[in-house]
XYZ file of C-alpha atoms in Angstrom:
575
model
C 0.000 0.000 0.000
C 1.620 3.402 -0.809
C 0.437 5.938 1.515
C -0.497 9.853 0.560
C 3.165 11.033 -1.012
C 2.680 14.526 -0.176
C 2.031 14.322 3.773
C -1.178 16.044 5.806
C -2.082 17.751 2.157
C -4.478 20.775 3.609
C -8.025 20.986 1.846
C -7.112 23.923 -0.106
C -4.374 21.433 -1.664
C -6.829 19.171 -2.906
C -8.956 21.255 -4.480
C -5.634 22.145 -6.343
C -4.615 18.806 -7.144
C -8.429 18.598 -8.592
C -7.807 21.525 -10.305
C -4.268 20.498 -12.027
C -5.923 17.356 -13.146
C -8.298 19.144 -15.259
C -4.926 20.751 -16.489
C -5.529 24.467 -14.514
C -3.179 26.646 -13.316
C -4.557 28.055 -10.053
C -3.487 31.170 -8.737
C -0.406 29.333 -5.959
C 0.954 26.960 -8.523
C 4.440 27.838 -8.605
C 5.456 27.442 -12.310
C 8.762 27.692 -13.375
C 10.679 27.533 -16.950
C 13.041 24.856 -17.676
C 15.279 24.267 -20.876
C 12.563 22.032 -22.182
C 9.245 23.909 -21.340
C 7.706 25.238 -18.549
C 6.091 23.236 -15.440
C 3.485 23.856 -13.111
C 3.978 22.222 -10.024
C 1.891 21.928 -6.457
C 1.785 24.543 -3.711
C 1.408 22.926 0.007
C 0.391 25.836 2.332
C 0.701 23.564 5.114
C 4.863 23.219 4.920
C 4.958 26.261 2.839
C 6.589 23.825 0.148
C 6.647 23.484 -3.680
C 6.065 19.942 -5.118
C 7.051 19.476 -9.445
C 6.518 15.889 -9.470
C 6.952 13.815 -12.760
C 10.052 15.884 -14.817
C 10.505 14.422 -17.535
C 14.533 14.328 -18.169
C 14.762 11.853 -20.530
C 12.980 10.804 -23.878
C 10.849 7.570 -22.983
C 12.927 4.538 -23.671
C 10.100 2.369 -25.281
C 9.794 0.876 -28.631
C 13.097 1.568 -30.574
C 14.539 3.277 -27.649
C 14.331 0.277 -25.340
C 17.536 -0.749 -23.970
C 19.485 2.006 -25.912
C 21.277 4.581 -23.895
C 19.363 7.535 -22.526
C 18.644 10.542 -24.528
C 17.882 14.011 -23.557
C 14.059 14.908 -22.833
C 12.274 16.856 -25.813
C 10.834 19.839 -25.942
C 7.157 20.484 -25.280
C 4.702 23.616 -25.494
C 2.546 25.347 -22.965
C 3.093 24.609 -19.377
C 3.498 21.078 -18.574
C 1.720 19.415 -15.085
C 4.210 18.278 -12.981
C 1.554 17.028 -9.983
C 1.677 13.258 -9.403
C 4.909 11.316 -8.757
C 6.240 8.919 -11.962
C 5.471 5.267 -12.492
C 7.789 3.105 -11.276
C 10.556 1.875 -13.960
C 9.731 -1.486 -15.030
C 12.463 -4.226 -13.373
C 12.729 -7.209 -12.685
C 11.073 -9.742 -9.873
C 13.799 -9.170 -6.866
C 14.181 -10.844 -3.463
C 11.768 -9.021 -1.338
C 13.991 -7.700 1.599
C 12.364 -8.977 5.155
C 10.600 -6.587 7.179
C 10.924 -3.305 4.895
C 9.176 -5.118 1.671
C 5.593 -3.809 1.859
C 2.602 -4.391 -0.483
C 3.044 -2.420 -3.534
C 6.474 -1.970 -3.514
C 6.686 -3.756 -6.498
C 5.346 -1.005 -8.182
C 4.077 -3.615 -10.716
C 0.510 -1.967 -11.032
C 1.559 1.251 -12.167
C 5.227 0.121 -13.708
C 6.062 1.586 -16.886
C 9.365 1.825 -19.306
C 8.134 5.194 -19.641
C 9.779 6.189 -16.491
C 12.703 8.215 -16.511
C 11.557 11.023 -14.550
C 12.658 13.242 -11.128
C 10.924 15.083 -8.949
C 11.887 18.329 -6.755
C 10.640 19.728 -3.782
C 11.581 23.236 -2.358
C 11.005 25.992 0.143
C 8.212 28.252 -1.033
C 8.389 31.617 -2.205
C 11.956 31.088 -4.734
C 10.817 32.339 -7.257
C 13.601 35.004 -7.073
C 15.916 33.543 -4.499
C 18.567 35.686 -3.065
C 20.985 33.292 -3.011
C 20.483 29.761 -4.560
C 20.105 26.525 -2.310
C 22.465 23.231 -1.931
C 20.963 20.562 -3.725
C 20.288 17.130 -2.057
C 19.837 14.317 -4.601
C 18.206 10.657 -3.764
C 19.002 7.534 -5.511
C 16.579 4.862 -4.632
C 17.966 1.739 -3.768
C 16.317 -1.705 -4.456
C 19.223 -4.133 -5.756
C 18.888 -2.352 -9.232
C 15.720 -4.442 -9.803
C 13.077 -2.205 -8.178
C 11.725 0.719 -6.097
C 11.155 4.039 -7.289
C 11.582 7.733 -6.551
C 7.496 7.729 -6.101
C 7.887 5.344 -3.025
C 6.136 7.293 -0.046
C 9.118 6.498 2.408
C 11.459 8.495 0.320
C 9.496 11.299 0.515
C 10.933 14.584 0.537
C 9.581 17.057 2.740
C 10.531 16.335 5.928
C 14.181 17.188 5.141
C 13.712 20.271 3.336
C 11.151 21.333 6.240
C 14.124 20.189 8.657
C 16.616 22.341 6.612
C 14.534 25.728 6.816
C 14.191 25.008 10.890
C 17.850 24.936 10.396
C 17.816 28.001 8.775
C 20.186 26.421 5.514
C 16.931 25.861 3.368
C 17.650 23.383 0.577
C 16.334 21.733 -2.648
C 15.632 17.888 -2.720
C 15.100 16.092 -5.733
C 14.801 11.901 -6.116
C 15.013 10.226 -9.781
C 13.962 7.153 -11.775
C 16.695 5.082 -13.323
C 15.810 1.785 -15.464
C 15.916 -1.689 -13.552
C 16.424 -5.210 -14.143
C 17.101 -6.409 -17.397
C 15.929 -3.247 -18.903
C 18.778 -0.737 -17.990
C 21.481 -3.554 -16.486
C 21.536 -5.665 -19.468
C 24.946 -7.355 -20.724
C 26.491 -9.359 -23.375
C 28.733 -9.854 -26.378
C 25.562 -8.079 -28.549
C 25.064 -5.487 -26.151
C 28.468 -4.645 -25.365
C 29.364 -4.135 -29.440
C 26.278 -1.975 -29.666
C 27.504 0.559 -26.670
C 24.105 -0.140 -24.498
C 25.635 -1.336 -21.039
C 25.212 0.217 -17.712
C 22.313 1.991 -19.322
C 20.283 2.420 -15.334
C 23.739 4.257 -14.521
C 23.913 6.292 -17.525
C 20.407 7.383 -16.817
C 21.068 8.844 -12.824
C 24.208 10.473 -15.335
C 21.179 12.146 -17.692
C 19.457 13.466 -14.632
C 22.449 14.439 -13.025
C 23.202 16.883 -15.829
C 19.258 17.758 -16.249
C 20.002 19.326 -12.785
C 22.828 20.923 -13.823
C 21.086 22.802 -16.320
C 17.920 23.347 -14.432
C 18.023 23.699 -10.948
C 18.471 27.115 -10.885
C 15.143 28.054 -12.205
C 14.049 25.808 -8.777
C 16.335 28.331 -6.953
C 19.359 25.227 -6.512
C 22.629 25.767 -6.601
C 24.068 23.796 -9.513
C 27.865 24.244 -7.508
C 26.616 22.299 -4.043
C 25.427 18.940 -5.132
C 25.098 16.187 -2.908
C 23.641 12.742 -4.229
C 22.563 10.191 -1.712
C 21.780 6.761 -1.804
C 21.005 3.514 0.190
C 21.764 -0.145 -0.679
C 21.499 -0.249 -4.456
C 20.926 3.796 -3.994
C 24.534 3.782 -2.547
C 26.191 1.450 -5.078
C 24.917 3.994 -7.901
C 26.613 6.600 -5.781
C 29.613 5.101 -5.919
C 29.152 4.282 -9.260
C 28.775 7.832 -9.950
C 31.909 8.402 -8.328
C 34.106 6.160 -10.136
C 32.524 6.351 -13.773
C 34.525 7.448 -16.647
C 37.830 6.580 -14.678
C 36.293 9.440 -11.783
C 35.199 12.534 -14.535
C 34.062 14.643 -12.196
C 32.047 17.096 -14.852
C 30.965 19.106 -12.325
C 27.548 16.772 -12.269
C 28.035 16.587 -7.971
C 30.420 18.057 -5.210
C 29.257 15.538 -2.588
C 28.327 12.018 -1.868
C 26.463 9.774 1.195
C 26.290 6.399 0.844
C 23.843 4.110 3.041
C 24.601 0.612 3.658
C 26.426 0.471 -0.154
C 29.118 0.839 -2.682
C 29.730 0.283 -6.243
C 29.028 -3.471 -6.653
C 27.097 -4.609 -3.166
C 26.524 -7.826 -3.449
C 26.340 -7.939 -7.653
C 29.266 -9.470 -9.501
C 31.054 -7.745 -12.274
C 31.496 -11.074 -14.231
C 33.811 -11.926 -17.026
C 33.089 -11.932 -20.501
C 32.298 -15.585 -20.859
C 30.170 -15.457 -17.779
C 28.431 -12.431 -18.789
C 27.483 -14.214 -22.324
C 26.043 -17.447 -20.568
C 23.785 -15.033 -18.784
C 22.562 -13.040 -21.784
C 22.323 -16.559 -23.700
C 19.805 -17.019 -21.350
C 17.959 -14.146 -21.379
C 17.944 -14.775 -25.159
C 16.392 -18.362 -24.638
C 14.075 -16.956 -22.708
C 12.537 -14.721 -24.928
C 12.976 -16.570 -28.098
C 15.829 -14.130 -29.971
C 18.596 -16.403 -29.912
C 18.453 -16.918 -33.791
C 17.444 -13.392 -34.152
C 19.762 -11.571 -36.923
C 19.562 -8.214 -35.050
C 19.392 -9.364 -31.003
C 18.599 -5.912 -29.587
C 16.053 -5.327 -32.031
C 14.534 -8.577 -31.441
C 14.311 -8.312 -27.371
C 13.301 -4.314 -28.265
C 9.682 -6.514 -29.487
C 9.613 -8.976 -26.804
C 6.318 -8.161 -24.348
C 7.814 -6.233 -21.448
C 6.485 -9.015 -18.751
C 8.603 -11.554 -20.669
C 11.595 -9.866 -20.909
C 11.075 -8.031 -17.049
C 11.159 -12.600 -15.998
C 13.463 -13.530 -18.870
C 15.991 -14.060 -16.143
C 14.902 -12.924 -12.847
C 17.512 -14.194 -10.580
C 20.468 -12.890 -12.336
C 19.047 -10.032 -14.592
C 21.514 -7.207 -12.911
C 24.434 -7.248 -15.021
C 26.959 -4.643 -14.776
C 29.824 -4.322 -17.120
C 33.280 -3.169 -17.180
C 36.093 -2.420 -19.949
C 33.326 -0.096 -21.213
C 33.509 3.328 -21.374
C 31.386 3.860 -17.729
C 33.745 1.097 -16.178
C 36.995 1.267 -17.875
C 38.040 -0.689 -14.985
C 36.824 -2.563 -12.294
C 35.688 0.074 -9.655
C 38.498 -1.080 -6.761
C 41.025 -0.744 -9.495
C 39.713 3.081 -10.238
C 39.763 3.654 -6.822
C 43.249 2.293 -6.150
C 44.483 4.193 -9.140
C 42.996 7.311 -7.493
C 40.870 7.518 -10.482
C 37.583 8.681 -8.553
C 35.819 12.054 -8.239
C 37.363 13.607 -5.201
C 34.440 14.966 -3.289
C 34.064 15.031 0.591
C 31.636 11.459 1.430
C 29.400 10.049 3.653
C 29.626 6.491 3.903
C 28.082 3.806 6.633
C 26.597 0.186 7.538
C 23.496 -0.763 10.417
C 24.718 -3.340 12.803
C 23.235 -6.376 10.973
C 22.447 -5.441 7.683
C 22.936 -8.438 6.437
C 20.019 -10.095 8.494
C 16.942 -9.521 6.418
C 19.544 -9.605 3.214
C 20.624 -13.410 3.974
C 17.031 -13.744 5.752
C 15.666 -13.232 2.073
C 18.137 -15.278 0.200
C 17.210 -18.028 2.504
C 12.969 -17.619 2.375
C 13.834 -17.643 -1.584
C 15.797 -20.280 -2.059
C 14.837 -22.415 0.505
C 18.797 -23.063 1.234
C 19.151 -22.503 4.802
C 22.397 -23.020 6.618
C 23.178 -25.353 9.387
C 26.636 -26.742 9.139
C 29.842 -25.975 8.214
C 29.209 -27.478 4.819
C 26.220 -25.606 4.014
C 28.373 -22.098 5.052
C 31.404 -23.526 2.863
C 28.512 -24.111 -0.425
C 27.645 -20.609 -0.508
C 30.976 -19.677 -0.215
C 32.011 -21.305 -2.821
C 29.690 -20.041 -4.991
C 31.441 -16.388 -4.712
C 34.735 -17.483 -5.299
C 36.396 -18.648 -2.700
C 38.263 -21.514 -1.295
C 36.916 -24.160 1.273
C 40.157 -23.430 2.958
C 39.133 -19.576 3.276
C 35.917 -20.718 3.905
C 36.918 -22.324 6.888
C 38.906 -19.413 8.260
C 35.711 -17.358 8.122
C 33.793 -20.187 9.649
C 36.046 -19.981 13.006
C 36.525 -16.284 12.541
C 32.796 -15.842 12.917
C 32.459 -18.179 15.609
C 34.722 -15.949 17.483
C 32.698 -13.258 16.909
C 29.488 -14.751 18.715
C 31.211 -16.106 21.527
C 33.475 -13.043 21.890
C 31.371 -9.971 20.591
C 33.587 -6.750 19.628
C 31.368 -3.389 19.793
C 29.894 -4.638 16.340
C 28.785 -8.197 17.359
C 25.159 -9.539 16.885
C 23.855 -7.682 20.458
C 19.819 -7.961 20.074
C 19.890 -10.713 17.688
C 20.023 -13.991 19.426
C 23.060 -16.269 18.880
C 21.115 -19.657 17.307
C 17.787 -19.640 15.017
C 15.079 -21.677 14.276
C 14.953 -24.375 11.493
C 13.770 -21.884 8.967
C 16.428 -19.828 8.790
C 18.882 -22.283 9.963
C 21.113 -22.814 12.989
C 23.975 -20.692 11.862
C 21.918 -17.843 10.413
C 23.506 -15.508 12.590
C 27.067 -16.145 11.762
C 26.336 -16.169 8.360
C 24.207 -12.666 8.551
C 27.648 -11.255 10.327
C 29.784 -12.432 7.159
C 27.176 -11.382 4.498
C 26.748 -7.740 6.647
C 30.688 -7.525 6.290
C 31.632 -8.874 2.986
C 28.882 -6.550 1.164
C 28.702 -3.549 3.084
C 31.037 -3.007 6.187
C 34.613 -4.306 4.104
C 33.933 -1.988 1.625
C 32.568 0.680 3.359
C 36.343 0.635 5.471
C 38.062 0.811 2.051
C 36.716 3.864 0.668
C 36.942 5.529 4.212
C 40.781 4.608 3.754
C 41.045 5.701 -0.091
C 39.416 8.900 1.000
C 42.082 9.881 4.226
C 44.851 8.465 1.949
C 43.745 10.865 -1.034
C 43.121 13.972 1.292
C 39.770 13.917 0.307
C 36.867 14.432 3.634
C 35.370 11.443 4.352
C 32.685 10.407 7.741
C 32.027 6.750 8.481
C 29.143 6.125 10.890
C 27.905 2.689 12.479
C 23.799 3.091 12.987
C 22.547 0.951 16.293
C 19.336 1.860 16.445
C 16.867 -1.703 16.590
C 13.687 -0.934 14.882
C 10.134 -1.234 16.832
C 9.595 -4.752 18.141
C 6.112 -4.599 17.091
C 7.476 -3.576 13.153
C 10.133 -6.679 13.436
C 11.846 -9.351 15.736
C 14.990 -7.634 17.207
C 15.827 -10.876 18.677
C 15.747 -12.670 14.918
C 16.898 -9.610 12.684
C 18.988 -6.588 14.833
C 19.454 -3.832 13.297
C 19.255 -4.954 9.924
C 19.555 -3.169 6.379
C 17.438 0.168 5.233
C 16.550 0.639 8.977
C 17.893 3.778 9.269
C 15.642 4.931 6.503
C 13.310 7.067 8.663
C 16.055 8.794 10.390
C 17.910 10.622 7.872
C 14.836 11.323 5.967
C 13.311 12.867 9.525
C 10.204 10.743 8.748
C 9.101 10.489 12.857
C 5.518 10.321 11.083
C 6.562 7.382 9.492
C 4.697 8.219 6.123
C 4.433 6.062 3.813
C 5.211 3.220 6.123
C 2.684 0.143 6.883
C 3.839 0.272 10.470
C 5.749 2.659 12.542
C 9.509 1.293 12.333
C 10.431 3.610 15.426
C 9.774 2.856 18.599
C 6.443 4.648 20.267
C 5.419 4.899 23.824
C 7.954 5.526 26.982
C 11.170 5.275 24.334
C 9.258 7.843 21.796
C 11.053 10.998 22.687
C 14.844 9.341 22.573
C 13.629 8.092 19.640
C 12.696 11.064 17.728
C 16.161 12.896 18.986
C 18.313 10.282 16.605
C 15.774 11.198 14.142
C 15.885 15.237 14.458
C 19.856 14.547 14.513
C 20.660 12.375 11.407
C 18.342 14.563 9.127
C 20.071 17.394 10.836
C 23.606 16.288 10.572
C 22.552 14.743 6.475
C 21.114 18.892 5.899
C 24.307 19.664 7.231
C 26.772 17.968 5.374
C 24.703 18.796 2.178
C 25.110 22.291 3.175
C 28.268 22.908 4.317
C 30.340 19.738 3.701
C 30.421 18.230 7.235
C 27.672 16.869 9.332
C 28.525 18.749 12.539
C 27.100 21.880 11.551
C 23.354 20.329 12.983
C 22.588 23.202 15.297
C 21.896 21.046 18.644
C 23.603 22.749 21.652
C 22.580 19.086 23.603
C 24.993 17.346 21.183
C 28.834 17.170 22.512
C 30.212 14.465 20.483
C 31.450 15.903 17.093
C 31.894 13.059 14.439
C 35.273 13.166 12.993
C 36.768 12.913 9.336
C 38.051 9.535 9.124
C 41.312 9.318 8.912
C 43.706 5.641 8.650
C 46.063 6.743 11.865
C 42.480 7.162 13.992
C 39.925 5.247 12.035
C 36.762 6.614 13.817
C 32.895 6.130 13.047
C 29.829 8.183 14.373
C 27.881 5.402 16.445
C 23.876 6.347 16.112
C 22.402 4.821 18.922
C 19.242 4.903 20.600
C 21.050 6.409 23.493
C 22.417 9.196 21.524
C 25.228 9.371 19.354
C 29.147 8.347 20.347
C 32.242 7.350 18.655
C 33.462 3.629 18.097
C 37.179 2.652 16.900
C 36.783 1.366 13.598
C 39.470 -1.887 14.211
C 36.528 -4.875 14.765
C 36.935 -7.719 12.822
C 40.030 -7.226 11.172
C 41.441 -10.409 10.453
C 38.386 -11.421 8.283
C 38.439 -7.808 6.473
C 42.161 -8.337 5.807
C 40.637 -11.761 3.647
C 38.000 -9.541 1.764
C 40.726 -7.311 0.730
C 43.500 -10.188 -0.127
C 40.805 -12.446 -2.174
C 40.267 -11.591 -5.759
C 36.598 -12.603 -6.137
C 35.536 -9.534 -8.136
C 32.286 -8.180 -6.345
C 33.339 -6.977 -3.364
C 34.038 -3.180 -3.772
């Protein structure tokens, strides 16, 4: 169920949205002129805010322009609606994530190829701004198969009402980028024809949409920030690195939730990459086609959205995006230098390895089951082993980032050793790399913050005991969303714990406004707050720890022996 997107809309706001659907301009609607056209948005008199919902900045990728690489929106006349949020881009069937999966989410009613739009809200009343705002940019996240920029959760206006309290008023603006098979597709046809990475090169597209149109918003096309969580993140870094780190100007800063340029997706080799796409071909009958592209261009979207759901996410490097792998680009120095955010939950991968398992039915109880799915990413029983004990350790000698609420054995379902195996999956996707780039940053000179969020979601929303603190749970704090709209139940706690609650809330969004805004999250204007969080640096490797207590530091030095493995393995999908 997707809740109102636009939240406690006053009755003077409906009669607007009434009157926009009958395609009239009322006498609030802010309406501004962009390269393309002009667009008449949505006045909300109750948060004094301006909502232009649905910008197109892309051509619709359908019928000959399926699968080919983005190009520029057209042109239109008159004053274009921009009042209801986009469809969601059409994907691919993915692994609903436990707990945060909520009816809907699919998108699948209202799922369209024609979907590469963004949306922007603002402070009222910029019309003529004295000074144009930072820009805060949201990549939706969804393992590159779904979500949307129209999910309620992701909602804007919290965080641009949080930055005017503030008094360092900003502009937010979330994008569509294609999913699945249809903008991750790769293969020997593909690759000759120039159409890989195509979801990446569309956040590129609206990235320099913004650039040439923010202004008329009253943004500030010089203070950039683009955000992300999970798959959200991994385009952020993927921003970061592409075109061996071309800056362009498209972004001056960069948070990253839980995420980083391949999370959890393999860049396979060529011949791997073919045996995928040979299957996608099977699967839709154009494996004897002359023309490939053209052929799967025909194919009936629902066909080619299933034509290989499990392994439909296909990035690809040597192109001219990737020119290398990202950890190369990054060792090389060959990234865009701007100051980062970057951070992990506690368990986040609980209701990641939680899903896997419901999915495949492949739960894992012994040593051999641990050393199977090991295997399957690369490495060696041997190193398997290693990790095995290693893990062990952790759960019967927790460091500060041990399993705490999560109990130390399961049930059947998920299997005996479910939570050592959530601890490696938590730290070989997220937490290894997420130590990396806070290195590569301090080594390069380049601001970077690291932060370690502890904050267990509302018993009644999930089991603490089963899943922690577990991936996209910090989702209502940095979007300030105590209200929790758009949400089926209230992930933060109510009753006697409310109020301690709703300070980590008020101080993420703060210190996210803040670093937006000035480059550092410490600017959050709380005179209660005495711990500053510090720049990560490699001689005092330091994250901001968000918990329900309040926030404190934590040495960054847990686990080391089994990150020292991550980084000494060459599997190819780790960072």
């Amino acid at each position: 169920m997707h809740l109102p997107q636009i939240p406690l809309l006053t009755s003077l706001s409906a009669v607007l949205l009434s009157l926009h659907s009958q395609q009239t301009i009322a006498p609030h609607t802010p309406v501004v002129a962009v390269k393309n056209g002009s667009i008449a948005g949505i006045h909300n008199a109750a948060y004094a805010q301006d909502f232009f919902l649905g910008i197109p900045y892309a051509t619709p990728p359908t019928g000959p322009l399926r699968l080919l690489r983005p190009q520029p929106a057209l042109a239109w006349n008159g004053t274009r609606q921009a009042t209801s949020y986009p469809p969601w881009c059409a994907g691919t069937p993915g692994i609903q994530l436990v707990g945060f999966t909520q009816p809907g989410d699919t998108g699948e009613a209202t799922a369209s190829e024609d979907c590469l739009y963004l949306n922007i809200v603002r402070p009222a009343g910029l019309a003529k701004p004295t000074s144009p705002l930072p820009v805060m940019v949201w990549i939706h996240g969804g393992g590159w198969m779904t979500g949307s920029s129209a999910d309620a959760r992701y909602n804007g206006t919290f965080l641009v009402q949080k930055s005017v309290d503030m008094g360092t008023p900003l502009v937010f603006v979330s994008i569509n980028y294609r999913l699945g098979t249809f903008g991750f597709l790769a293969g020997a046809a593909v690759e000759r024809a120039g159409l890989t990475n195509n979801g990446y090169r569309d956040q590129r597209l609206a990235l320099a949409w913004i650039q040439e149109n923010i202004a008329a918003f009253g943004g500030d096309p010089g203070r950039v920030t683009i955000v992300g969580e999970s798959a959200g993140a991994g385009s952020v870094a993927a921003q970061i690195v592409a075109f061996g780190g071309k800056e362009e100007g498209l972004f001056h800063g960069a948070i990253m939730q839980s995420g980083t340029a391949a999370a959890g997706q393999p860049f396979l080799n060529a011949t791997a990459r073919e045996a995928r796409f040979q299957s996608v071909l099977n699967a839709t009958a154009c494996g004897d086609a002359e023309d490939v592209v053209q052929c799967l261009q025909n194919v009936p979207r629902n066909i080619l959205a299933t034509a290989n759901p499990t392994q439909s996410v296909l990035f690809t490097v040597n192109d001219d995006f990737f020119p290398e792998l990202p950890s190369t680009l990054l060792a090389q120095g060959r990234f865009a230098h701007v100051p980062v955010i970057l951070g992990t939950n506690r368990n986040d991968g609980s209701n990641i390895f939680a899903s896997l398992v419901t999915a495949l039915k492949a739960p894992v109880n012994t040593i051999e089951d641990f050393t199977a799915v090991l295997i399957s990413r690369g490495y060696t029983a041997s190193v398997a082993q290693k990790l095995w004990d290693l893990y062990g350790d952790e759960i019967d000698n927790p460091t500060e980032a041990g399993l705490d609420t999560m109990l130390p054995t399961q049930g059947p379902e998920l299997g005996s050793e479910f939570p050592r195996v959530s601890l490696w999956v938590g730290d070989e996707i997220f937490a290894f790399a997420r130590r990396m780039y806070n290195q590569i940053w301090d080594k390069a000179g380049v601001p970077s913050y690291s932060y370690f969020f502890d904050v267990p979601p509302a018993d009644s929303f999930l089991n603490t005991s089963v899943y922690g603190v577990p991936h996209f749970a910090e989702i209502p704090y940095v979007f300030g969303n105590s209200e929790a709209v758009g949400w089926e139940k209230n992930p933060i706690r109510q009753g006697d714990d409310k109020d301690r609650y709703e300070k980590v809330v008020d101080l993420m969004s703060r210190m996210w406004v803040s670093f937006a805004v000035h480059g550092s999250p410490n600017e959050h204007g709380l005179s209660d707050v005495n711990v500053a969080w510090p720049e990560y640096s490699c001689g005092n490797p330091t994250n901001a720890w968000f918990k329900a207590s309040g926030l404190t530091t934590q040495v960054d030095d847990w686990r080391t022996e089994a990150m020292d493995i991550y980084k000494n393995i060459s599997v190819g999908i780790l960072w």
